[in-house]
Tab-separated table of C-alpha atoms and ligand atoms in Angstrom:
chain	number	residue	atom	x	y	z
H	83	UNK	CA	16.190	-5.640	8.695
H	84	UNK	CA	15.840	-7.146	5.242
H	85	UNK	CA	12.342	-8.622	5.022
H	86	UNK	CA	13.679	-11.362	2.736
H	87	UNK	CA	15.975	-12.638	5.495
H	88	UNK	CA	13.110	-13.259	7.920
H	89	UNK	CA	11.445	-16.651	8.251
H	90	UNK	CA	7.774	-16.210	7.228
H	91	UNK	CA	7.436	-12.663	8.630
H	92	UNK	CA	3.972	-11.457	9.650
H	93	UNK	CA	2.387	-8.073	9.115
H	94	UNK	CA	-1.030	-6.838	8.003
H	95	UNK	CA	-2.082	-4.244	5.475
H	96	UNK	CA	-3.791	-1.412	7.399
H	97	UNK	CA	-2.413	-2.756	10.673
H	98	UNK	CA	-1.991	0.843	11.835
H	99	UNK	CA	-5.454	2.298	12.016
H	100	UNK	CA	-9.032	2.011	13.029
H	101	UNK	CA	-9.254	-1.573	14.299
H	102	UNK	CA	-6.944	-0.543	17.147
H	103	UNK	CA	-8.616	1.122	20.149
H	104	UNK	CA	-5.326	2.886	20.927
H	105	UNK	CA	-5.342	4.425	17.418
H	106	UNK	CA	-8.924	5.657	17.732
H	107	UNK	CA	-7.933	7.256	21.012
H	108	UNK	CA	-5.164	9.394	19.487
H	109	UNK	CA	-6.942	9.938	16.130
H	110	UNK	CA	-9.457	12.290	17.789
H	111	UNK	CA	-6.636	14.714	18.634
H	112	UNK	CA	-6.724	15.910	15.018
H	113	UNK	CA	-9.935	16.828	13.291
H	114	UNK	CA	-8.646	16.337	9.796
H	115	UNK	CA	-7.112	13.026	8.635
H	116	UNK	CA	-4.350	14.668	6.584
H	117	UNK	CA	-3.422	16.832	9.551
H	118	UNK	CA	-2.946	13.573	11.502
H	119	UNK	CA	-0.927	12.108	8.579
H	120	UNK	CA	1.492	15.046	8.657
H	121	UNK	CA	1.880	15.272	12.427
H	122	UNK	CA	5.265	13.932	13.584
H	123	UNK	CA	4.082	12.563	16.961
H	124	UNK	CA	0.939	10.995	15.468
H	125	UNK	CA	2.957	9.231	12.747
H	126	UNK	CA	5.518	7.852	15.199
H	127	UNK	CA	2.898	6.653	17.683
H	128	UNK	CA	0.409	5.145	15.227
H	129	UNK	CA	3.129	3.373	13.201
H	130	UNK	CA	4.466	1.702	16.356
H	131	UNK	CA	1.106	0.856	17.961
H	132	UNK	CA	0.576	-2.459	16.098
H	133	UNK	CA	4.181	-3.489	16.831
H	134	UNK	CA	3.752	-2.802	20.545
H	135	UNK	CA	0.475	-4.711	20.717
H	136	UNK	CA	1.238	-7.696	18.475
H	137	UNK	CA	5.042	-7.763	18.142
H	138	UNK	CA	4.686	-7.953	14.349
H	139	UNK	CA	7.777	-8.334	12.149
H	140	UNK	CA	7.151	-5.205	10.083
H	141	UNK	CA	5.916	-1.702	10.740
H	142	UNK	CA	4.329	0.288	7.898
H	143	UNK	CA	4.601	4.056	8.007
H	144	UNK	CA	1.342	5.725	8.929
H	145	UNK	CA	0.519	7.839	5.888
H	146	UNK	CA	-1.687	7.623	2.787
H	147	UNK	CA	-1.277	7.204	-0.961
H	148	UNK	CA	-3.093	10.523	-1.496
H	149	UNK	CA	-0.248	12.616	-0.080
H	150	UNK	CA	1.013	12.720	-3.683
H	151	UNK	CA	-1.904	14.760	-5.132
H	152	UNK	CA	-1.766	16.838	-1.938
H	153	UNK	CA	1.861	17.928	-2.493
H	154	UNK	CA	0.997	18.517	-6.157
H	155	UNK	CA	-1.392	21.135	-4.826
H	156	UNK	CA	-4.658	19.391	-5.642
H	157	UNK	CA	-7.124	19.797	-2.797
H	158	UNK	CA	-7.633	16.501	-0.911
H	159	UNK	CA	-10.329	16.017	1.739
H	160	UNK	CA	-11.167	12.927	3.748
H	161	UNK	CA	-14.831	12.803	4.562
H	162	UNK	CA	-15.652	10.928	7.773
H	163	UNK	CA	-17.397	7.629	7.089
H	164	UNK	CA	-17.105	8.066	3.301
H	165	UNK	CA	-13.462	8.378	2.289
H	166	UNK	CA	-11.262	10.604	0.171
H	167	UNK	CA	-12.567	13.370	-2.046
H	168	UNK	CA	-10.278	15.391	-4.329
H	169	UNK	CA	-10.922	18.686	-6.052
H	170	UNK	CA	-12.200	18.069	-9.611
H	171	UNK	CA	-9.844	19.559	-12.196
H	172	UNK	CA	-9.877	20.004	-15.977
H	173	UNK	CA	-7.435	17.952	-18.041
H	174	UNK	CA	-4.981	20.813	-18.596
H	175	UNK	CA	-5.149	21.802	-14.920
H	176	UNK	CA	-4.170	18.270	-13.919
H	177	UNK	CA	-1.187	18.288	-16.261
H	178	UNK	CA	-0.117	21.711	-15.009
H	179	UNK	CA	-0.019	20.728	-11.345
H	180	UNK	CA	3.379	21.359	-9.758
H	181	UNK	CA	4.928	20.608	-6.400
H	182	UNK	CA	3.887	23.037	-3.698
H	183	UNK	CA	6.887	23.839	-1.480
H	184	UNK	CA	4.790	24.610	1.585
H	185	UNK	CA	2.953	21.300	1.307
H	186	UNK	CA	6.241	19.484	0.765
H	187	UNK	CA	7.220	20.776	4.202
H	188	UNK	CA	4.290	18.788	5.634
H	189	UNK	CA	5.729	15.634	4.120
H	190	UNK	CA	9.092	16.373	5.740
H	191	UNK	CA	7.398	15.615	9.073
H	192	UNK	CA	6.776	12.136	7.708
H	193	UNK	CA	10.442	11.676	6.727
H	194	UNK	CA	11.577	12.945	10.143
H	195	UNK	CA	9.120	10.577	11.814
H	196	UNK	CA	10.645	7.688	9.818
H	197	UNK	CA	14.073	8.547	11.275
H	198	UNK	CA	12.662	8.460	14.786
H	199	UNK	CA	10.671	5.240	14.193
H	200	UNK	CA	13.793	3.525	12.854
H	201	UNK	CA	15.595	4.453	16.073
H	202	UNK	CA	12.768	3.173	18.263
H	203	UNK	CA	12.109	-0.013	16.285
H	204	UNK	CA	14.110	-3.139	17.143
H	205	UNK	CA	16.802	-3.790	14.528
H	206	UNK	CA	15.258	-7.183	13.723
H	207	UNK	CA	12.060	-5.549	12.496
H	208	UNK	CA	11.360	-4.108	9.067
H	209	UNK	CA	10.097	-0.646	8.292
H	210	UNK	CA	7.932	-0.375	5.191
H	211	UNK	CA	7.614	2.872	3.235
H	212	UNK	CA	5.009	3.070	0.478
H	213	UNK	CA	3.197	4.953	-2.237
H	214	UNK	CA	0.252	4.328	-4.531
H	215	UNK	CA	0.947	3.074	-8.049
H	216	UNK	CA	0.581	5.867	-10.644
H	217	UNK	CA	-2.624	4.440	-12.199
H	218	UNK	CA	-4.365	4.137	-8.800
H	219	UNK	CA	-3.312	7.654	-7.751
H	220	UNK	CA	-4.440	8.999	-11.159
H	221	UNK	CA	-7.874	7.397	-10.639
H	222	UNK	CA	-8.384	9.572	-7.547
H	223	UNK	CA	-6.845	12.671	-9.156
H	224	UNK	CA	-9.064	12.429	-12.251
H	225	UNK	CA	-12.351	11.255	-10.687
H	226	UNK	CA	-11.994	12.807	-7.231
H	227	UNK	CA	-13.406	9.747	-5.450
H	228	UNK	CA	-14.291	6.099	-6.035
H	229	UNK	CA	-18.074	6.667	-5.965
H	230	UNK	CA	-18.637	6.185	-9.688
H	231	UNK	CA	-16.086	3.458	-10.284
H	232	UNK	CA	-13.586	5.926	-11.798
H	233	UNK	CA	-15.692	6.363	-14.912
H	234	UNK	CA	-13.928	9.583	-16.035
H	235	UNK	CA	-10.483	7.989	-15.758
H	236	UNK	CA	-11.664	4.935	-17.708
H	237	UNK	CA	-13.187	7.112	-20.437
H	238	UNK	CA	-9.998	9.162	-20.758
H	239	UNK	CA	-7.921	5.970	-20.842
H	240	UNK	CA	-9.717	5.210	-24.109
H	241	UNK	CA	-10.175	8.671	-25.649
H	242	UNK	CA	-7.133	10.628	-24.374
H	243	UNK	CA	-4.422	8.047	-23.959
H	244	UNK	CA	-1.383	10.340	-24.606
H	245	UNK	CA	-2.744	12.832	-22.079
H	246	UNK	CA	-3.241	10.181	-19.395
H	247	UNK	CA	0.232	8.789	-20.011
H	248	UNK	CA	1.645	12.286	-19.442
H	249	UNK	CA	-0.224	12.509	-16.148
H	250	UNK	CA	1.108	9.087	-15.119
H	251	UNK	CA	4.676	10.233	-15.905
H	252	UNK	CA	4.260	13.176	-13.556
H	253	UNK	CA	3.057	10.822	-10.821
H	254	UNK	CA	5.980	8.439	-11.543
H	255	UNK	CA	8.486	11.235	-10.911
H	256	UNK	CA	6.918	12.485	-7.688
H	257	UNK	CA	6.395	8.925	-6.391
H	258	UNK	CA	10.022	7.997	-7.116
H	259	UNK	CA	11.138	11.003	-5.094
H	260	UNK	CA	8.749	10.141	-2.265
H	261	UNK	CA	9.931	6.517	-2.051
H	262	UNK	CA	13.556	7.660	-2.287
H	263	UNK	CA	13.032	10.026	0.659
H	264	UNK	CA	11.397	7.266	2.713
H	265	UNK	CA	14.341	4.977	1.908
H	266	UNK	CA	16.898	7.644	2.826
H	267	UNK	CA	15.078	8.297	6.096
H	268	UNK	CA	15.316	4.632	7.136
H	269	UNK	CA	12.733	2.453	5.390
H	270	UNK	CA	14.217	-0.953	4.528
H	271	UNK	CA	11.287	-2.186	2.421
H	272	UNK	CA	9.166	-0.280	-0.111
H	273	UNK	CA	5.646	-1.120	-1.247
H	274	UNK	CA	3.593	0.115	-4.204
H	275	UNK	CA	-0.209	-0.201	-3.855
H	276	UNK	CA	-2.132	-0.736	-7.114
H	277	UNK	CA	-5.567	-0.990	-5.514
H	278	UNK	CA	-7.526	-0.171	-8.691
H	279	UNK	CA	-5.648	-2.298	-11.224
H	280	UNK	CA	-8.926	-3.960	-12.203
H	281	UNK	CA	-10.193	-0.697	-13.766
H	282	UNK	CA	-7.689	-0.971	-16.633
H	283	UNK	CA	-8.720	-2.609	-19.926
H	284	UNK	CA	-6.889	-5.923	-20.429
H	285	UNK	CA	-5.110	-4.770	-23.589
H	286	UNK	CA	-3.860	-1.611	-21.837
H	287	UNK	CA	-2.104	-3.242	-18.882
H	288	UNK	CA	1.293	-2.529	-20.369
H	289	UNK	CA	0.917	1.236	-20.725
H	290	UNK	CA	-1.107	1.972	-17.600
H	291	UNK	CA	0.018	-0.638	-15.086
H	292	UNK	CA	3.370	-2.243	-15.925
H	293	UNK	CA	5.243	0.667	-17.476
H	294	UNK	CA	4.686	3.290	-14.767
H	295	UNK	CA	5.438	0.895	-11.884
H	296	UNK	CA	8.468	-0.558	-13.680
H	297	UNK	CA	9.707	2.973	-14.281
H	298	UNK	CA	9.551	3.761	-10.550
H	299	UNK	CA	11.413	0.533	-9.744
H	300	UNK	CA	14.075	1.213	-12.402
H	301	UNK	CA	14.479	4.802	-11.216
H	302	UNK	CA	15.072	3.580	-7.662
H	303	UNK	CA	17.459	0.825	-8.728
H	304	UNK	CA	19.463	3.288	-10.842
H	305	UNK	CA	19.862	5.429	-7.707
H	306	UNK	CA	21.230	2.369	-5.873
H	307	UNK	CA	18.159	1.711	-3.767
H	308	UNK	CA	18.779	-1.923	-2.962
H	309	UNK	CA	15.923	-2.730	-0.565
H	310	UNK	CA	13.155	-5.230	-1.420
H	311	UNK	CA	10.187	-3.800	-3.306
H	312	UNK	CA	6.650	-5.184	-2.850
H	313	UNK	CA	3.885	-4.606	-5.401
H	314	UNK	CA	0.178	-5.173	-4.779
H	315	UNK	CA	-1.745	-5.379	-8.073
H	316	UNK	CA	-5.209	-5.913	-6.624
H	317	UNK	CA	-7.773	-7.591	-8.848
H	318	UNK	CA	-5.607	-8.581	-11.820
H	319	UNK	CA	-6.590	-12.268	-11.569
H	320	UNK	CA	-4.675	-14.628	-13.861
H	321	UNK	CA	-2.984	-11.645	-15.501
H	322	UNK	CA	-0.712	-11.765	-12.464
H	323	UNK	CA	1.548	-14.114	-14.444
H	324	UNK	CA	1.974	-11.418	-17.074
H	325	UNK	CA	2.359	-8.810	-14.315
H	326	UNK	CA	5.367	-10.508	-12.694
H	327	UNK	CA	6.951	-10.928	-16.121
H	328	UNK	CA	6.794	-7.180	-16.746
H	329	UNK	CA	7.299	-5.662	-13.305
H	330	UNK	CA	10.570	-6.481	-11.592
H	331	UNK	CA	9.461	-6.309	-7.972
H	332	UNK	CA	10.962	-8.711	-5.424
H	333	UNK	CA	7.703	-9.499	-3.671
H	334	UNK	CA	4.154	-9.719	-4.969
H	335	UNK	CA	1.232	-9.240	-2.624
H	336	UNK	CA	-1.643	-11.558	-3.537
H	337	UNK	CA	-5.234	-10.386	-3.085
H	338	UNK	CA	-7.858	-12.614	-1.479
H	339	UNK	CA	-9.678	-13.325	-4.750
H	340	UNK	CA	-6.730	-15.452	-5.823
H	341	UNK	CA	-6.346	-19.149	-5.126
H	342	UNK	CA	-2.934	-19.531	-3.505
H	343	UNK	CA	-2.589	-23.089	-4.866
H	344	UNK	CA	-2.905	-21.705	-8.381
H	345	UNK	CA	-0.497	-18.857	-7.566
H	346	UNK	CA	2.162	-21.266	-6.253
H	347	UNK	CA	1.966	-23.326	-9.434
H	348	UNK	CA	1.994	-20.398	-11.830
H	349	UNK	CA	4.300	-17.781	-10.350
H	350	UNK	CA	8.023	-18.167	-10.758
H	351	UNK	CA	9.789	-19.318	-7.572
H	352	UNK	CA	12.129	-16.340	-7.508
H	353	UNK	CA	9.230	-13.986	-6.796
H	354	UNK	CA	8.389	-13.972	-3.100
H	355	UNK	CA	4.685	-14.190	-2.264
H	356	UNK	CA	2.777	-12.155	0.319
H	357	UNK	CA	-0.808	-12.697	1.451
H	358	UNK	CA	-3.624	-13.633	1.294
H	359	UNK	CA	-6.133	-14.300	4.110
H	360	UNK	CA	-9.520	-12.709	3.376
H	361	UNK	CA	-10.019	-9.675	5.685
H	362	UNK	CA	-13.659	-10.773	6.158
H	363	UNK	CA	-12.491	-14.157	7.441
H	364	UNK	CA	-10.250	-12.338	9.923
H	365	UNK	CA	-13.173	-10.130	10.909
H	366	UNK	CA	-15.444	-13.119	11.609
H	367	UNK	CA	-12.796	-15.255	13.340
H	368	UNK	CA	-13.735	-18.650	14.797
H	369	UNK	CA	-13.153	-22.022	13.189
H	370	UNK	CA	-13.226	-20.740	9.619
H	371	UNK	CA	-10.330	-18.399	10.363
H	372	UNK	CA	-8.361	-21.272	11.907
H	373	UNK	CA	-9.084	-23.495	8.924
H	374	UNK	CA	-8.070	-20.798	6.438
H	375	UNK	CA	-4.795	-20.061	8.202
H	376	UNK	CA	-3.904	-23.774	8.452
H	377	UNK	CA	-4.730	-24.322	4.806
H	378	UNK	CA	-2.681	-21.328	3.671
H	379	UNK	CA	0.327	-22.426	5.717
H	380	UNK	CA	0.091	-25.881	4.153
H	381	UNK	CA	-0.054	-24.463	0.628
H	382	UNK	CA	2.920	-22.105	1.047
H	383	UNK	CA	5.092	-24.628	2.913
H	384	UNK	CA	8.544	-24.737	1.353
H	385	UNK	CA	8.003	-21.466	-0.451
H	386	UNK	CA	9.340	-18.039	0.535
H	387	UNK	CA	6.249	-16.292	1.909
H	388	UNK	CA	5.260	-13.223	3.926
H	389	UNK	CA	2.109	-13.740	5.952
H	390	UNK	CA	-0.506	-11.044	5.322
H	391	UNK	CA	-4.110	-10.457	4.313
H	392	UNK	CA	-5.440	-10.159	0.770
H	393	UNK	CA	-6.392	-6.516	1.478
H	394	UNK	CA	-6.504	-4.188	4.488
H	395	UNK	CA	-7.788	-5.077	7.968
H	396	UNK	CA	-11.427	-4.030	8.291
H	397	UNK	CA	-12.057	-1.401	10.994
H	398	UNK	CA	-14.502	-3.641	12.931
H	399	UNK	CA	-11.988	-6.509	13.266
H	400	UNK	CA	-11.584	-7.619	16.900
H	401	UNK	CA	-7.987	-7.385	18.130
H	402	UNK	CA	-8.434	-10.930	19.562
H	403	UNK	CA	-8.795	-12.336	16.048
H	404	UNK	CA	-5.602	-10.642	14.912
H	405	UNK	CA	-3.763	-11.964	17.973
H	406	UNK	CA	-5.101	-15.456	17.331
H	407	UNK	CA	-3.811	-15.594	13.766
H	408	UNK	CA	-0.365	-14.443	14.948
H	409	UNK	CA	-0.260	-17.071	17.712
H	410	UNK	CA	-1.257	-19.791	15.245
H	411	UNK	CA	1.513	-18.921	12.795
H	412	UNK	CA	4.194	-18.549	15.458
H	413	UNK	CA	3.225	-21.926	16.967
H	414	UNK	CA	3.443	-23.684	13.620
H	415	UNK	CA	6.803	-22.196	12.656
N	516	CP3	O1	-1.513	0.545	8.411
N	516	CP3	C1	-1.314	0.962	7.267
N	516	CP3	O2	-1.529	0.259	6.249
N	516	CP3	C2	-0.633	2.309	7.075
N	516	CP3	C3	-1.388	3.386	6.606
N	516	CP3	C4	-2.197	3.414	5.307
N	516	CP3	C5	-3.387	4.193	5.213
N	516	CP3	N1	-3.780	4.180	3.901
N	516	CP3	C6	-4.015	4.909	6.339
N	516	CP3	C7	-5.440	5.304	6.247
N	516	CP3	C8	-1.948	2.878	4.031
N	516	CP3	C9	-0.840	1.923	3.584
N	516	CP3	C10	-2.960	3.379	3.161
N	516	CP3	C11	-2.996	3.068	1.712
N	516	CP3	C12	-4.134	3.507	0.913
N	516	CP3	N2	-4.892	4.651	1.045
N	516	CP3	C13	-4.615	2.813	-0.243
N	516	CP3	C14	-4.018	1.547	-0.819
N	516	CP3	C15	-4.364	0.316	-0.058
N	516	CP3	C16	-5.821	-0.081	-0.116
N	516	CP3	O3	-6.435	-0.072	0.945
N	516	CP3	O4	-6.302	-0.420	-1.204
N	516	CP3	C17	-5.714	3.540	-0.750
N	516	CP3	C18	-6.560	3.166	-1.963
N	516	CP3	C19	-5.870	4.709	0.069
N	516	CP3	C20	-6.850	5.809	-0.095
N	516	CP3	C21	-7.739	5.920	1.103
N	516	CP3	N3	-7.375	6.457	2.330
N	516	CP3	C22	-9.080	5.515	1.190
N	516	CP3	C23	-9.875	4.871	0.071
N	516	CP3	C24	-9.512	5.825	2.485
N	516	CP3	C25	-10.923	5.703	3.003
N	516	CP3	C26	-11.327	4.326	3.208
N	516	CP3	C27	-10.844	3.834	4.499
N	516	CP3	O5	-10.255	2.761	4.537
N	516	CP3	O6	-11.092	4.552	5.473
N	516	CP3	C28	-8.413	6.374	3.190
N	516	CP3	C29	-8.380	6.819	4.610
N	516	CP3	C30	-7.392	6.165	5.511
N	516	CP3	N4	-6.094	5.870	5.166
N	516	CP3	C31	-7.605	5.779	6.873
N	516	CP3	C32	-6.393	5.238	7.334
N	516	CP3	C33	-6.088	4.723	8.717
N	516	CP3	C34	-8.891	5.967	7.659
N	516	CP3	C35	-9.145	7.390	8.022
N	516	CP3	C36	-9.208	7.720	9.494
N	516	CP3	O7	-8.569	7.098	10.358
N	516	CP3	O8	-9.914	8.704	9.819
């Protein structure tokens, strides 16, 4: 299904994952998170779990943005309760990384799972494939983790710009291929997550944010990929106006720091908006959640809009709160 043909579709970033008891139940079958991410059955089941429970309009493939450094043969670990940790490499080692055929085989399980999910998913529902934006993936590849606010990446952005641009180009190529494979396997919507956009210096947005993402989009379009593309430039603030002028995505996902009233006034009508309930408001529920949802629906009335959060669902979020938000939107439609 084309997401743009649906009337205010609803889905949630990180809908497949830890807030669902049924996910936590199957997650324990694999010790290692990446092992789970590359397991055909686990991908199919966890992708469909939120659709079964909430009847959402879109499913997002259960995977992670860090599969890209993994297939480039950089060691990636997920440490329980902390998050990802990548092997620290020297600058030349990073540039010399190449695709590892054996690890690519792991990703084939993901593409095969997409084929199966597409068969199992009702034709009126969308299937979203995704990758991280090159800058965000580079942040993890260069710094290893987010503990120190990506200080090494930021330093190299200033002192070794040509080197970092070369690294981004490598990520552009692999990410294009990865999105292309997800599309060919049955994804009808593609999303690019730029979670760490805010780490880029304002005067460097063009080279580190716009250019690499635009290149991926142009690569896909030149290969006749005609499905809607969503971008999520988290933390760019008012630079979002500039962002939509430089990146030709169909849909822009708005983070929860942004005022949707301001966004509506300042972003061109031909860009579809997605977002932007605060995940903490969803976590806490109650009257404030109701008020926020009502307000958002009022603001986006008459505008093409995909209902979502401003970032991922928090693991402690009660399923009742998620159900409540869905019921509210469906009642008001
Ligand atoms: O439901 C979905 O959204 C589909 C699956 C999905 C995951 N990660 C599964 C996951 C998606 C779309 C992502 C994207 C992702 N991964 C991003 C971009 C979006 C964002 O949240 O900003 C980033 C930066 C990552 C990297 C990553 N993966 C981090 C920082 C972490 C640890 C923090 C955390 O949220 O746990 C992960 C692990 C991860 N990715 C989990 C899940 C369900 C939790 C691990 C587990 O279940 O053991």
